[in-house]
PDB file of C-alpha atoms and ligand atoms in Angstrom:
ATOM      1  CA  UNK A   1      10.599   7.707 -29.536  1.00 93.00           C
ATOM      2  CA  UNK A   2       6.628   8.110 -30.236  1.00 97.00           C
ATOM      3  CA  UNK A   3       5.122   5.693 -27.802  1.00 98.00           C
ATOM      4  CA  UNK A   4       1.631   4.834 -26.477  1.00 98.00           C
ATOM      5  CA  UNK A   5       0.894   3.011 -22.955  1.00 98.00           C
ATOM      6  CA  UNK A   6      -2.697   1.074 -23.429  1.00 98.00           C
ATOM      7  CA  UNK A   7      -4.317  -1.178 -20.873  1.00 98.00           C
ATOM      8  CA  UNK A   8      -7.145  -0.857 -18.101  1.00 98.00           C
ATOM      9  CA  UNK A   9      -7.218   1.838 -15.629  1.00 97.00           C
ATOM     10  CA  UNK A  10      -4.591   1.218 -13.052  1.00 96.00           C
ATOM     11  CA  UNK A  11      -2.223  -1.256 -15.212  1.00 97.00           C
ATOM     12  CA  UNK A  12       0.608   0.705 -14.184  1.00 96.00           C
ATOM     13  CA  UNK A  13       0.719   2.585 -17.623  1.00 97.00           C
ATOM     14  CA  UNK A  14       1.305   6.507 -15.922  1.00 95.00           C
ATOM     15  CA  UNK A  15       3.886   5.028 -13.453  1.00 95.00           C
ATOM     16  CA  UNK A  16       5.815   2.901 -16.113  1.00 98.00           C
ATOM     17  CA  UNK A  17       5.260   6.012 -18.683  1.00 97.00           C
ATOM     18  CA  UNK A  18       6.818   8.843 -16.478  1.00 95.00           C
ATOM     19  CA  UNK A  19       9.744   6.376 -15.749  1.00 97.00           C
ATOM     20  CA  UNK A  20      10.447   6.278 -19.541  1.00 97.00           C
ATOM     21  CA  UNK A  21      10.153   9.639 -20.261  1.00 97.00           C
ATOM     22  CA  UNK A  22      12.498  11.105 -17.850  1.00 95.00           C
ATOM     23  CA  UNK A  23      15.123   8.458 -18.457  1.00 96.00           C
ATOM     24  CA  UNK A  24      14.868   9.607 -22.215  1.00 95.00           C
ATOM     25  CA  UNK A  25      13.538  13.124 -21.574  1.00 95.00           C
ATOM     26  CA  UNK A  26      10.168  12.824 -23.359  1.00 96.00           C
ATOM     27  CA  UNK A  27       7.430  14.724 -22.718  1.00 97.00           C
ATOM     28  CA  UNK A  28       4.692  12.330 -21.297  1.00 97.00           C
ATOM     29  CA  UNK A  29       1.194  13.605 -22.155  1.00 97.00           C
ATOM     30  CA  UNK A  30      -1.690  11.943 -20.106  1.00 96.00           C
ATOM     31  CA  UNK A  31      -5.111  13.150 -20.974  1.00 97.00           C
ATOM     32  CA  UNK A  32      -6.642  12.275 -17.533  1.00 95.00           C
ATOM     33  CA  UNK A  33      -3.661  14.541 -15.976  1.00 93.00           C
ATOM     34  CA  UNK A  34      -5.126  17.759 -18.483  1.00 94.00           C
ATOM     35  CA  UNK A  35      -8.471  16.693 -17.816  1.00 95.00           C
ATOM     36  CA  UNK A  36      -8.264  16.571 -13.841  1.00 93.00           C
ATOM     37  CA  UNK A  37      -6.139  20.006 -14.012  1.00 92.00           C
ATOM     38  CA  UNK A  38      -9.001  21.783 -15.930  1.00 94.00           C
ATOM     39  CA  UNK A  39     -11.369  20.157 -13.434  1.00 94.00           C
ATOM     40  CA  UNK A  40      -9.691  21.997 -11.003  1.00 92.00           C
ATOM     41  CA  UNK A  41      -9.279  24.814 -12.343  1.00 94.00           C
ATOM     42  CA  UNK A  42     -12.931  24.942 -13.444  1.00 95.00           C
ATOM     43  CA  UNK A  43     -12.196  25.769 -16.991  1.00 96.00           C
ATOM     44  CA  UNK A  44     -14.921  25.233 -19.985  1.00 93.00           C
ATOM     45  CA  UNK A  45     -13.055  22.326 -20.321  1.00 93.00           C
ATOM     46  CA  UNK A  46     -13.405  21.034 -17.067  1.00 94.00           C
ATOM     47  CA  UNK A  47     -16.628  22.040 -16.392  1.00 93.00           C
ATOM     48  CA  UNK A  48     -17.525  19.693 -19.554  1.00 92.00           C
ATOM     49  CA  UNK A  49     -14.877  16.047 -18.503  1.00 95.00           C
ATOM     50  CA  UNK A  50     -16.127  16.307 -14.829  1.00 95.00           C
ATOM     51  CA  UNK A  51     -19.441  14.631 -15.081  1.00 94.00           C
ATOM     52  CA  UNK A  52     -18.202  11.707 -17.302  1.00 96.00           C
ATOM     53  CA  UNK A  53     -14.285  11.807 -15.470  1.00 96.00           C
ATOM     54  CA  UNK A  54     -16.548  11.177 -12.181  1.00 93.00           C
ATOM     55  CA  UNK A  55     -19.120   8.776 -13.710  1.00 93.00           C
ATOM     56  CA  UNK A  56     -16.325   6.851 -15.133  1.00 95.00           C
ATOM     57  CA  UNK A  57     -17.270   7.420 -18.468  1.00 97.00           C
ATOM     58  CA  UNK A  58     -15.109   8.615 -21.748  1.00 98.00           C
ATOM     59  CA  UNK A  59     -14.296  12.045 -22.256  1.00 97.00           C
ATOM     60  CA  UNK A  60     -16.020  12.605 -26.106  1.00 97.00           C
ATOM     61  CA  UNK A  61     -13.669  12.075 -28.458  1.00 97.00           C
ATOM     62  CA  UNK A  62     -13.808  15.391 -29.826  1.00 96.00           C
ATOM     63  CA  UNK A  63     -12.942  17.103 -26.763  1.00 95.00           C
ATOM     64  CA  UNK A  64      -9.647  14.884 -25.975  1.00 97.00           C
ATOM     65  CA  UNK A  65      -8.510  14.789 -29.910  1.00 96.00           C
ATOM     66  CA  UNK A  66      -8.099  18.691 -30.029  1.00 95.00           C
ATOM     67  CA  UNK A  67      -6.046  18.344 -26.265  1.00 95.00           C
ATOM     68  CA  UNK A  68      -3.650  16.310 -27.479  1.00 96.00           C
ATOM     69  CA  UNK A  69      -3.296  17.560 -31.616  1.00 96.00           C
ATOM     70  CA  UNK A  70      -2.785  20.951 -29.330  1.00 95.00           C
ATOM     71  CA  UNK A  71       0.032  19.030 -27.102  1.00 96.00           C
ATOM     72  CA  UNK A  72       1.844  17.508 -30.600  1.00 96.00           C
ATOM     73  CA  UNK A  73       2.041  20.477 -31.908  1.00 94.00           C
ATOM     74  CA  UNK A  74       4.732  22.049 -29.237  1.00 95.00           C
ATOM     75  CA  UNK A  75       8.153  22.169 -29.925  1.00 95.00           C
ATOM     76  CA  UNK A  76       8.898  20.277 -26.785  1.00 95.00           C
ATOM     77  CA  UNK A  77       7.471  17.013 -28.852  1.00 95.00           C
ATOM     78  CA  UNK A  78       9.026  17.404 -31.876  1.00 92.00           C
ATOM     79  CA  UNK A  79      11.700  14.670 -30.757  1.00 92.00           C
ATOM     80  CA  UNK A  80       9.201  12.207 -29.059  1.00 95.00           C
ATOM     81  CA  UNK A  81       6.344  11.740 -26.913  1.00 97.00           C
ATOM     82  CA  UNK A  82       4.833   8.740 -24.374  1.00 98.00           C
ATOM     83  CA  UNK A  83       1.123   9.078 -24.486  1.00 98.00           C
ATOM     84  CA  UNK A  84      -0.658   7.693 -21.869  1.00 98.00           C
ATOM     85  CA  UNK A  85      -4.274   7.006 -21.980  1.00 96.00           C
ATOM     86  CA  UNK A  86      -5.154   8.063 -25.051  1.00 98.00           C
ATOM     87  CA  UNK A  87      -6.377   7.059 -27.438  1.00 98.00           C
ATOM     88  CA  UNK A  88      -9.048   5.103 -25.813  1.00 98.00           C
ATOM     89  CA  UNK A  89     -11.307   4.270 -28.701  1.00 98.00           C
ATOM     90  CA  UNK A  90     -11.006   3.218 -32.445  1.00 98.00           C
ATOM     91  CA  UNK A  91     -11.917   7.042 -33.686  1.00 98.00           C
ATOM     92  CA  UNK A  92      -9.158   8.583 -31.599  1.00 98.00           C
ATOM     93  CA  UNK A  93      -6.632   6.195 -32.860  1.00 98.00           C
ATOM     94  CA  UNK A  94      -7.377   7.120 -36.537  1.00 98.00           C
ATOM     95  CA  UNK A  95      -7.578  10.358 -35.569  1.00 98.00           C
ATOM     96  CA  UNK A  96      -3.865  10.225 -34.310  1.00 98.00           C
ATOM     97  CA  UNK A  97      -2.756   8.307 -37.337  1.00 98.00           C
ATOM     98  CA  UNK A  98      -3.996  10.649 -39.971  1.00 97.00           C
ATOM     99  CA  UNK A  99      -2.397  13.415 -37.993  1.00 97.00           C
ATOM    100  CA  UNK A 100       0.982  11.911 -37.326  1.00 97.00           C
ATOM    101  CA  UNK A 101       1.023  10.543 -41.417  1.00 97.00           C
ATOM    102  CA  UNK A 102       0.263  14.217 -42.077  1.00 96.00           C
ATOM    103  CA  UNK A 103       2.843  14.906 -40.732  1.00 94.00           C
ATOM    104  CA  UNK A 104       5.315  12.335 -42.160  1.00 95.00           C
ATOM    105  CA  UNK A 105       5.327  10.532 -38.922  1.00 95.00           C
ATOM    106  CA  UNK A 106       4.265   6.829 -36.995  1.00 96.00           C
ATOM    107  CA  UNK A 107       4.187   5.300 -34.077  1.00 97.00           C
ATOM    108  CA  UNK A 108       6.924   3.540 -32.533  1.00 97.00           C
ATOM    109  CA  UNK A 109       5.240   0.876 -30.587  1.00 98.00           C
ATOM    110  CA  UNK A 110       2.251   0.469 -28.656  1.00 98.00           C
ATOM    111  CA  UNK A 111       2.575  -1.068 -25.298  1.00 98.00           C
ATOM    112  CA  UNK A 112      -0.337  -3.139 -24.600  1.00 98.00           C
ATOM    113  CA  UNK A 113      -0.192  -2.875 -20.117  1.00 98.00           C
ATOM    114  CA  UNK A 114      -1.617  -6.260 -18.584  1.00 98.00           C
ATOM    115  CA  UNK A 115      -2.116  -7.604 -14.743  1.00 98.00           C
ATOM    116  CA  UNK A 116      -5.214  -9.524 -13.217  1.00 97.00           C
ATOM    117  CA  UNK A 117      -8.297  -7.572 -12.569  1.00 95.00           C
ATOM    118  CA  UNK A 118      -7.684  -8.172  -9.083  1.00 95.00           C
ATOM    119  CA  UNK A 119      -4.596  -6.650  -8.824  1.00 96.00           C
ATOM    120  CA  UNK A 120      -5.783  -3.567 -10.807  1.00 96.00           C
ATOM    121  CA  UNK A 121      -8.434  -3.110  -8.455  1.00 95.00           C
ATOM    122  CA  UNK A 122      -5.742  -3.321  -5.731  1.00 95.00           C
ATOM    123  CA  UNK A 123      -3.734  -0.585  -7.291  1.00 96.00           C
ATOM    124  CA  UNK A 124      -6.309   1.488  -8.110  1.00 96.00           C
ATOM    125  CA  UNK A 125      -8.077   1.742  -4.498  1.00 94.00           C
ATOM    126  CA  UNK A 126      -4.097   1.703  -2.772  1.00 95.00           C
ATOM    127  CA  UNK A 127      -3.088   4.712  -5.428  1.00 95.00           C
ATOM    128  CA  UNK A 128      -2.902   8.071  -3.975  1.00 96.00           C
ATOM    129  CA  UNK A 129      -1.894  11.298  -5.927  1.00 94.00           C
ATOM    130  CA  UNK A 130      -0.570  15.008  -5.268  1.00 94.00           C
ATOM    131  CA  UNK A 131      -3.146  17.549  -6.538  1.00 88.00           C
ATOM    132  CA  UNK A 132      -0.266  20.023  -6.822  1.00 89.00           C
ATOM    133  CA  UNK A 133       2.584  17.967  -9.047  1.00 90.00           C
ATOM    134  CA  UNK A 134       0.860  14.873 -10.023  1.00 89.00           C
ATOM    135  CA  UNK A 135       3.257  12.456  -8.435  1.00 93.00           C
ATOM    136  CA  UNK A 136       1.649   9.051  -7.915  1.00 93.00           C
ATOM    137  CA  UNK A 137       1.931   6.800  -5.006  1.00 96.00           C
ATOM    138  CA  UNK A 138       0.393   3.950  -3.388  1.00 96.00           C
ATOM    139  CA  UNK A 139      -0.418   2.820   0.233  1.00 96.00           C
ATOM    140  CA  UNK A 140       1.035  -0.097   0.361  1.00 95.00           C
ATOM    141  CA  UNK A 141       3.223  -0.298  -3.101  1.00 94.00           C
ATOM    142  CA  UNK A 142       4.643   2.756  -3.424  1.00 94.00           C
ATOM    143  CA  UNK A 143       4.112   4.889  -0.394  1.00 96.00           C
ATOM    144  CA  UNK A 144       5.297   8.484   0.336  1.00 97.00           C
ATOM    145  CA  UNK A 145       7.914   8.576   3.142  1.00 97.00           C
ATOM    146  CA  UNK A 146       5.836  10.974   5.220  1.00 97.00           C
ATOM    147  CA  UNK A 147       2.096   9.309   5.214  1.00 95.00           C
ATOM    148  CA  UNK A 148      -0.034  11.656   3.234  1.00 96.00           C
ATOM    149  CA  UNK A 149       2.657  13.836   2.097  1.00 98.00           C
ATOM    150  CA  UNK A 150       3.944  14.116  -1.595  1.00 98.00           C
ATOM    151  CA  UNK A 151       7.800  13.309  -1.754  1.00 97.00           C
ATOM    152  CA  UNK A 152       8.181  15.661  -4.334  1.00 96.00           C
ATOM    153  CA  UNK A 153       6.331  18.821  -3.941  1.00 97.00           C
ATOM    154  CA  UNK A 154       5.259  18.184   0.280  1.00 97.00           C
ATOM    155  CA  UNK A 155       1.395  18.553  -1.178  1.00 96.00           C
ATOM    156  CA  UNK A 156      -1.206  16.879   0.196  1.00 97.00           C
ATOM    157  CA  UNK A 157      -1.516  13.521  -0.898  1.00 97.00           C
ATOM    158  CA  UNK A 158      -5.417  12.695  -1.937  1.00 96.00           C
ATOM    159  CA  UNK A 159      -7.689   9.957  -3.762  1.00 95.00           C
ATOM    160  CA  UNK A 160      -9.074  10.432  -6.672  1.00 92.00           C
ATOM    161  CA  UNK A 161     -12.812  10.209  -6.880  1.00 89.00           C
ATOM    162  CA  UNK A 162     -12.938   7.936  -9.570  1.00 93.00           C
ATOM    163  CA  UNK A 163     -10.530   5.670  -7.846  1.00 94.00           C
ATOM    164  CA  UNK A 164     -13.602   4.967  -5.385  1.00 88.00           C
ATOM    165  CA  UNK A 165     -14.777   0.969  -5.743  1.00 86.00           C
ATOM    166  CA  UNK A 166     -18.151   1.178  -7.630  1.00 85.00           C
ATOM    167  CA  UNK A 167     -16.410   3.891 -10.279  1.00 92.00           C
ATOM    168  CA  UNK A 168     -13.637   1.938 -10.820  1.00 94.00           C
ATOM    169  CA  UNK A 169     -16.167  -1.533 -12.011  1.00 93.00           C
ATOM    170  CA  UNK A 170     -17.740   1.169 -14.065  1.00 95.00           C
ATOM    171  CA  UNK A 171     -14.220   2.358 -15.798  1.00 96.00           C
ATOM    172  CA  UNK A 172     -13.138  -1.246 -16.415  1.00 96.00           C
ATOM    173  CA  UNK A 173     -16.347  -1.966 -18.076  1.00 96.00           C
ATOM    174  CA  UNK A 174     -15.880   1.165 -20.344  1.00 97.00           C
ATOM    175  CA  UNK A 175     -12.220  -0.467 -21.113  1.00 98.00           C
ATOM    176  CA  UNK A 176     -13.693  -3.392 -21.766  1.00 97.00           C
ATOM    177  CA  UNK A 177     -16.382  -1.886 -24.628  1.00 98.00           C
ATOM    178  CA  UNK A 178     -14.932   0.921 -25.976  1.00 98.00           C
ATOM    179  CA  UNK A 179     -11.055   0.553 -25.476  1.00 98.00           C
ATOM    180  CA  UNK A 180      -9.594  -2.976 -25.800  1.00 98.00           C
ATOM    181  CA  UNK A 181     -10.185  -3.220 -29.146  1.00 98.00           C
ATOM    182  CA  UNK A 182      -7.555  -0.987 -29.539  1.00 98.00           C
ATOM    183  CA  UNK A 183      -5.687  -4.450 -29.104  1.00 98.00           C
ATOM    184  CA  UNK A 184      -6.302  -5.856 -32.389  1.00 98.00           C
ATOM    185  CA  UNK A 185      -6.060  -2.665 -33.953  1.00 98.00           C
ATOM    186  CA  UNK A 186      -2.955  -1.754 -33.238  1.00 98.00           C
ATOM    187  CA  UNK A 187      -2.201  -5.906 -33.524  1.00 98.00           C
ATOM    188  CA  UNK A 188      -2.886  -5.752 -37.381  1.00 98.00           C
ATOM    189  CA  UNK A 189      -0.948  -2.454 -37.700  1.00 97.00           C
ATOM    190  CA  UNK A 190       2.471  -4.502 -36.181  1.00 97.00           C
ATOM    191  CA  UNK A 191       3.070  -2.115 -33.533  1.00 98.00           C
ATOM    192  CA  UNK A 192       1.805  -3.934 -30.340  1.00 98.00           C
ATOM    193  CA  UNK A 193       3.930  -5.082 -28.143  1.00 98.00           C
ATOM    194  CA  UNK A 194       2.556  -6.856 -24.360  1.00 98.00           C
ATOM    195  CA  UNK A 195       4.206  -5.827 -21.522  1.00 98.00           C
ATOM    196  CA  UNK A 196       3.398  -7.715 -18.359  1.00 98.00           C
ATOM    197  CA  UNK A 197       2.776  -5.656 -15.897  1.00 98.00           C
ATOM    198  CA  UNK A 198       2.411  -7.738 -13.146  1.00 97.00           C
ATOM    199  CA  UNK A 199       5.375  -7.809 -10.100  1.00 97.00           C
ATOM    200  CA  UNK A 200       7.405  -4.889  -8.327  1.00 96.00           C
ATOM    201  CA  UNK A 201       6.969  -0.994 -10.297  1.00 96.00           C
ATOM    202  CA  UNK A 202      11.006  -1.571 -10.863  1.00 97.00           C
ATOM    203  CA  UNK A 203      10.639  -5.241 -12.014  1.00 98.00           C
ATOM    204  CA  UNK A 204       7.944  -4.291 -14.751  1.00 98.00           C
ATOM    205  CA  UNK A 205       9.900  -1.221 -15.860  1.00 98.00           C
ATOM    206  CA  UNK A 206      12.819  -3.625 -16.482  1.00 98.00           C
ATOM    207  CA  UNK A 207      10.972  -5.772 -18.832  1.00 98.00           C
ATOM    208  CA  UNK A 208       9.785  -3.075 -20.733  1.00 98.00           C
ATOM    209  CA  UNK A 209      13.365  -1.116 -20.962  1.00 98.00           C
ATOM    210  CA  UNK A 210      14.237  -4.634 -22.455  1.00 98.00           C
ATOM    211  CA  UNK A 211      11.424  -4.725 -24.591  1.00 98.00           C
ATOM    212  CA  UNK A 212      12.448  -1.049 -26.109  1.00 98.00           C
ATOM    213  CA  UNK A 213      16.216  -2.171 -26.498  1.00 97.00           C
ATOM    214  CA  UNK A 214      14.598  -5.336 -28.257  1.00 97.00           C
ATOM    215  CA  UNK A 215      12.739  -2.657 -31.035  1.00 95.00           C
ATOM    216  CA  UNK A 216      15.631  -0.771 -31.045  1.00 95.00           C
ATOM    217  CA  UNK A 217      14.171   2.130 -28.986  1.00 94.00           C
ATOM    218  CA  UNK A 218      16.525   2.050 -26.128  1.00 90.00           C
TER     219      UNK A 218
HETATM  220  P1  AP5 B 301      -6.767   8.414 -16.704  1.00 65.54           P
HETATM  221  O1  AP5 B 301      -6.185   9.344 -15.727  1.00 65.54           O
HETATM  222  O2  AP5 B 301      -6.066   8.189 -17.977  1.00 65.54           O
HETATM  223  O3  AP5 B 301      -7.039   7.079 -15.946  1.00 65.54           O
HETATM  224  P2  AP5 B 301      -6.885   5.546 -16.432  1.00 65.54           P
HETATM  225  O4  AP5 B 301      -6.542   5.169 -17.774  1.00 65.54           O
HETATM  226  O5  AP5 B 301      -8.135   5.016 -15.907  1.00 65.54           O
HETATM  227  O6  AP5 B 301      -5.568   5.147 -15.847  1.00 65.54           O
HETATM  228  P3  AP5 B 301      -5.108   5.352 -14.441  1.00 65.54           P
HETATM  229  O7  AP5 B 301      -4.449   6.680 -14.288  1.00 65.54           O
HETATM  230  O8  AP5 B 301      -6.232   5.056 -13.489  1.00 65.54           O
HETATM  231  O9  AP5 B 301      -4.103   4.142 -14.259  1.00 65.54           O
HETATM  232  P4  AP5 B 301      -2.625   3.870 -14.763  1.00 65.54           P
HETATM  233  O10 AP5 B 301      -2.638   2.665 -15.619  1.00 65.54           O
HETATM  234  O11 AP5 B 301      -1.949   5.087 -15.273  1.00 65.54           O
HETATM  235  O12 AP5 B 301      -1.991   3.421 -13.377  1.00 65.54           O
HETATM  236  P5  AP5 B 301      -0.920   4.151 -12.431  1.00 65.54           P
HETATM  237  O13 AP5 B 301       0.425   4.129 -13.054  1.00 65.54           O
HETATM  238  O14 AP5 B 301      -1.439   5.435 -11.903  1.00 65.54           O
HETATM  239  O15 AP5 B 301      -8.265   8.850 -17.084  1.00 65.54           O
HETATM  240  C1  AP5 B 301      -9.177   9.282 -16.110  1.00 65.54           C
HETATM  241  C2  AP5 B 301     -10.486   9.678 -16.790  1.00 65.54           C
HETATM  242  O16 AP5 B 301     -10.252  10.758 -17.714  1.00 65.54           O
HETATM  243  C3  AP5 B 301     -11.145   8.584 -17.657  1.00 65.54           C
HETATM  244  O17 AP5 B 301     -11.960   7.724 -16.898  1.00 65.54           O
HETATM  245  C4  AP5 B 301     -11.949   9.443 -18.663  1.00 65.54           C
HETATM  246  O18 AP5 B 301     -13.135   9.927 -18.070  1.00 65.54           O
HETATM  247  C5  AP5 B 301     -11.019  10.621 -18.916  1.00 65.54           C
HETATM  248  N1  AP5 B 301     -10.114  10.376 -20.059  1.00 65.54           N
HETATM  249  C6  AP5 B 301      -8.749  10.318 -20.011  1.00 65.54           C
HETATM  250  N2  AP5 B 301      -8.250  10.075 -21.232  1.00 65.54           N
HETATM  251  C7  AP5 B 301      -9.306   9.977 -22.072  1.00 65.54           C
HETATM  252  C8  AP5 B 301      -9.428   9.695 -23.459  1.00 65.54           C
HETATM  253  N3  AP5 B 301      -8.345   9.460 -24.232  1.00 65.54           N
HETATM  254  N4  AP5 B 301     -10.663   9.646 -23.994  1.00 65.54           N
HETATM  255  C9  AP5 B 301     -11.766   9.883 -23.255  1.00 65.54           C
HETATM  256  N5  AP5 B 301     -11.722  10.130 -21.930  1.00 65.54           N
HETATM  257  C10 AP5 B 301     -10.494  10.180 -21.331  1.00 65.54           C
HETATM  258  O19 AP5 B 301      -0.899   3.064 -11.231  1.00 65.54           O
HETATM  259  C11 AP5 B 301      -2.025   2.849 -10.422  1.00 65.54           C
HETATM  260  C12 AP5 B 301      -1.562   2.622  -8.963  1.00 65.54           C
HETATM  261  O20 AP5 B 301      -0.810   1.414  -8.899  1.00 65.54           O
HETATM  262  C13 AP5 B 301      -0.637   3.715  -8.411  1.00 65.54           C
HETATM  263  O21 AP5 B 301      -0.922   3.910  -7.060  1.00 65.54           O
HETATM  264  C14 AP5 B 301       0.775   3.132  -8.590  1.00 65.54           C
HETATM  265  O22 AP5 B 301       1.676   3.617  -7.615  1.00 65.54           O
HETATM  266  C15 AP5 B 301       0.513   1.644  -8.425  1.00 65.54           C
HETATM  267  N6  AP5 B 301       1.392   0.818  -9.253  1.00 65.54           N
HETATM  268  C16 AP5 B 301       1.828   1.056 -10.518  1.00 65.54           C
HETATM  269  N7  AP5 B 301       2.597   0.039 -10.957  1.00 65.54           N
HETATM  270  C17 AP5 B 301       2.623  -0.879  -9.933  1.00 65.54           C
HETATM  271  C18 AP5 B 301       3.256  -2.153  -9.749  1.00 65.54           C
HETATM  272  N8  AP5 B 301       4.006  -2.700 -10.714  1.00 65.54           N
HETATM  273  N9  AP5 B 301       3.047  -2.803  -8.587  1.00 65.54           N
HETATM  274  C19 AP5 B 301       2.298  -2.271  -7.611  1.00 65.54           C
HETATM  275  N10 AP5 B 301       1.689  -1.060  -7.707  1.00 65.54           N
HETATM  276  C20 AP5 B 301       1.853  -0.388  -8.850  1.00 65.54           C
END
């Protein structure tokens, strides 16, 4: 299963992604996860993503093809992947095409993420994340048994900085310009497939198991 989760920040595409790939035992690579990590651990990298990450601006394409051509190339994805936010504009995706033909490989599907701008804005100010793990929760949608406290790990549950209101207008604009028309792209190459993501996290991952059975995926 080679899958990619597209749609605006906050969609739902991490949550739904990570649900998929440990029912099927896929590595899920999200390039804001690798990004934020070398953030924190102040790495070349990092020191590079963190202005944009916390403007709400792309990472430059460059940067974020050679994380993930490094991520494809481990044996753990020979068998699959779920990629989750990337790519995120036209040159990535042809980037990831020539290097997946070169290696006598496609895509699966692309599942196109969709809910109201409202709501996205809801999920993305509720959503609150472990520093340590990664686990994702929200206040009100998907909150942690202990408030502030990661289920998983017992972290420290925190915001993200980006997830703050005027940087999340400025990351749905950014969508907007440089990443929906990823859409039609991936439209004319017959490998879209809408996913509604709109409705309880276990509701949306039930239309989209029956969307993979539908392709033959599941
Ligand atoms: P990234 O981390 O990829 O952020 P994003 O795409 O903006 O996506 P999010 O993680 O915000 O949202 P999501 O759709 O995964 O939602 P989630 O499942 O968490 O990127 C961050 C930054 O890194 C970018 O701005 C950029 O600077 C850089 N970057 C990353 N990739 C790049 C690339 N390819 N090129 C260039 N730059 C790149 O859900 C959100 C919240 O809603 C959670 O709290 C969750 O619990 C809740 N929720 C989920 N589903 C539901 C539901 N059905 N109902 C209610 N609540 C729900």
């Amino acid at each position: 299963m080679r899958l990619v989760f597209l749609g605006p920040p906050g969609v739902g595409k991490g949550t739904q992604a990570e649900l998929v790939a440990s029912r099927f035992h896929h590595p899920k690579i999200s390039t804001g996860d690798i990004l934020r990590e070398a953030v924190r651990n102040k790495t070349a990298l990092g020191l590079q993503a963190k202005a944009c990450m916390d403007a709400g601006k792309l990472v430059p394409d460059a940067i974020v093809i050679g994380i993930v051509k490094e991520k494809l190339a481990e044996p753990v994805c020979a068998n699959g992947f779920l990629l989750d936010g990337f790519p995120r504009t036209v040159p990535q995706a042809q980037e990831l095409g020539a290097l997946l033909e070169s290696k006598g490989l496609r895509l699966d599907r692309v599942i196109n993420v969709s809910v109201s701008r409202e709501e996205v804005v809801r999920r993305l100010t509720g959503r609150r994340s472990c520093p340590k793990c990664q686990a994702v929760f929200h206040v009100d949608f998907a909150p942690p048994q202990k408030a502030g406290i990661c289920d998983r790990c017992g972290g420290e549950l925190a915001q993200r900085s980006d997830d703050r209101k005027e940087t999340v207008e400025a990351r749905l604009s950014v969508y907007e310009q440089q990443t929906a028309p990823l859409i039609e792209y991936y439209r004319q190459q017959g490998v879209l497939s809408e996913l509604d993501g709109s409705g309880r996290i276990e509701e949306v991952n039930r239309r989209l198991m029956a969307l993979l059975t539908a392709k033959g995926l599941a």
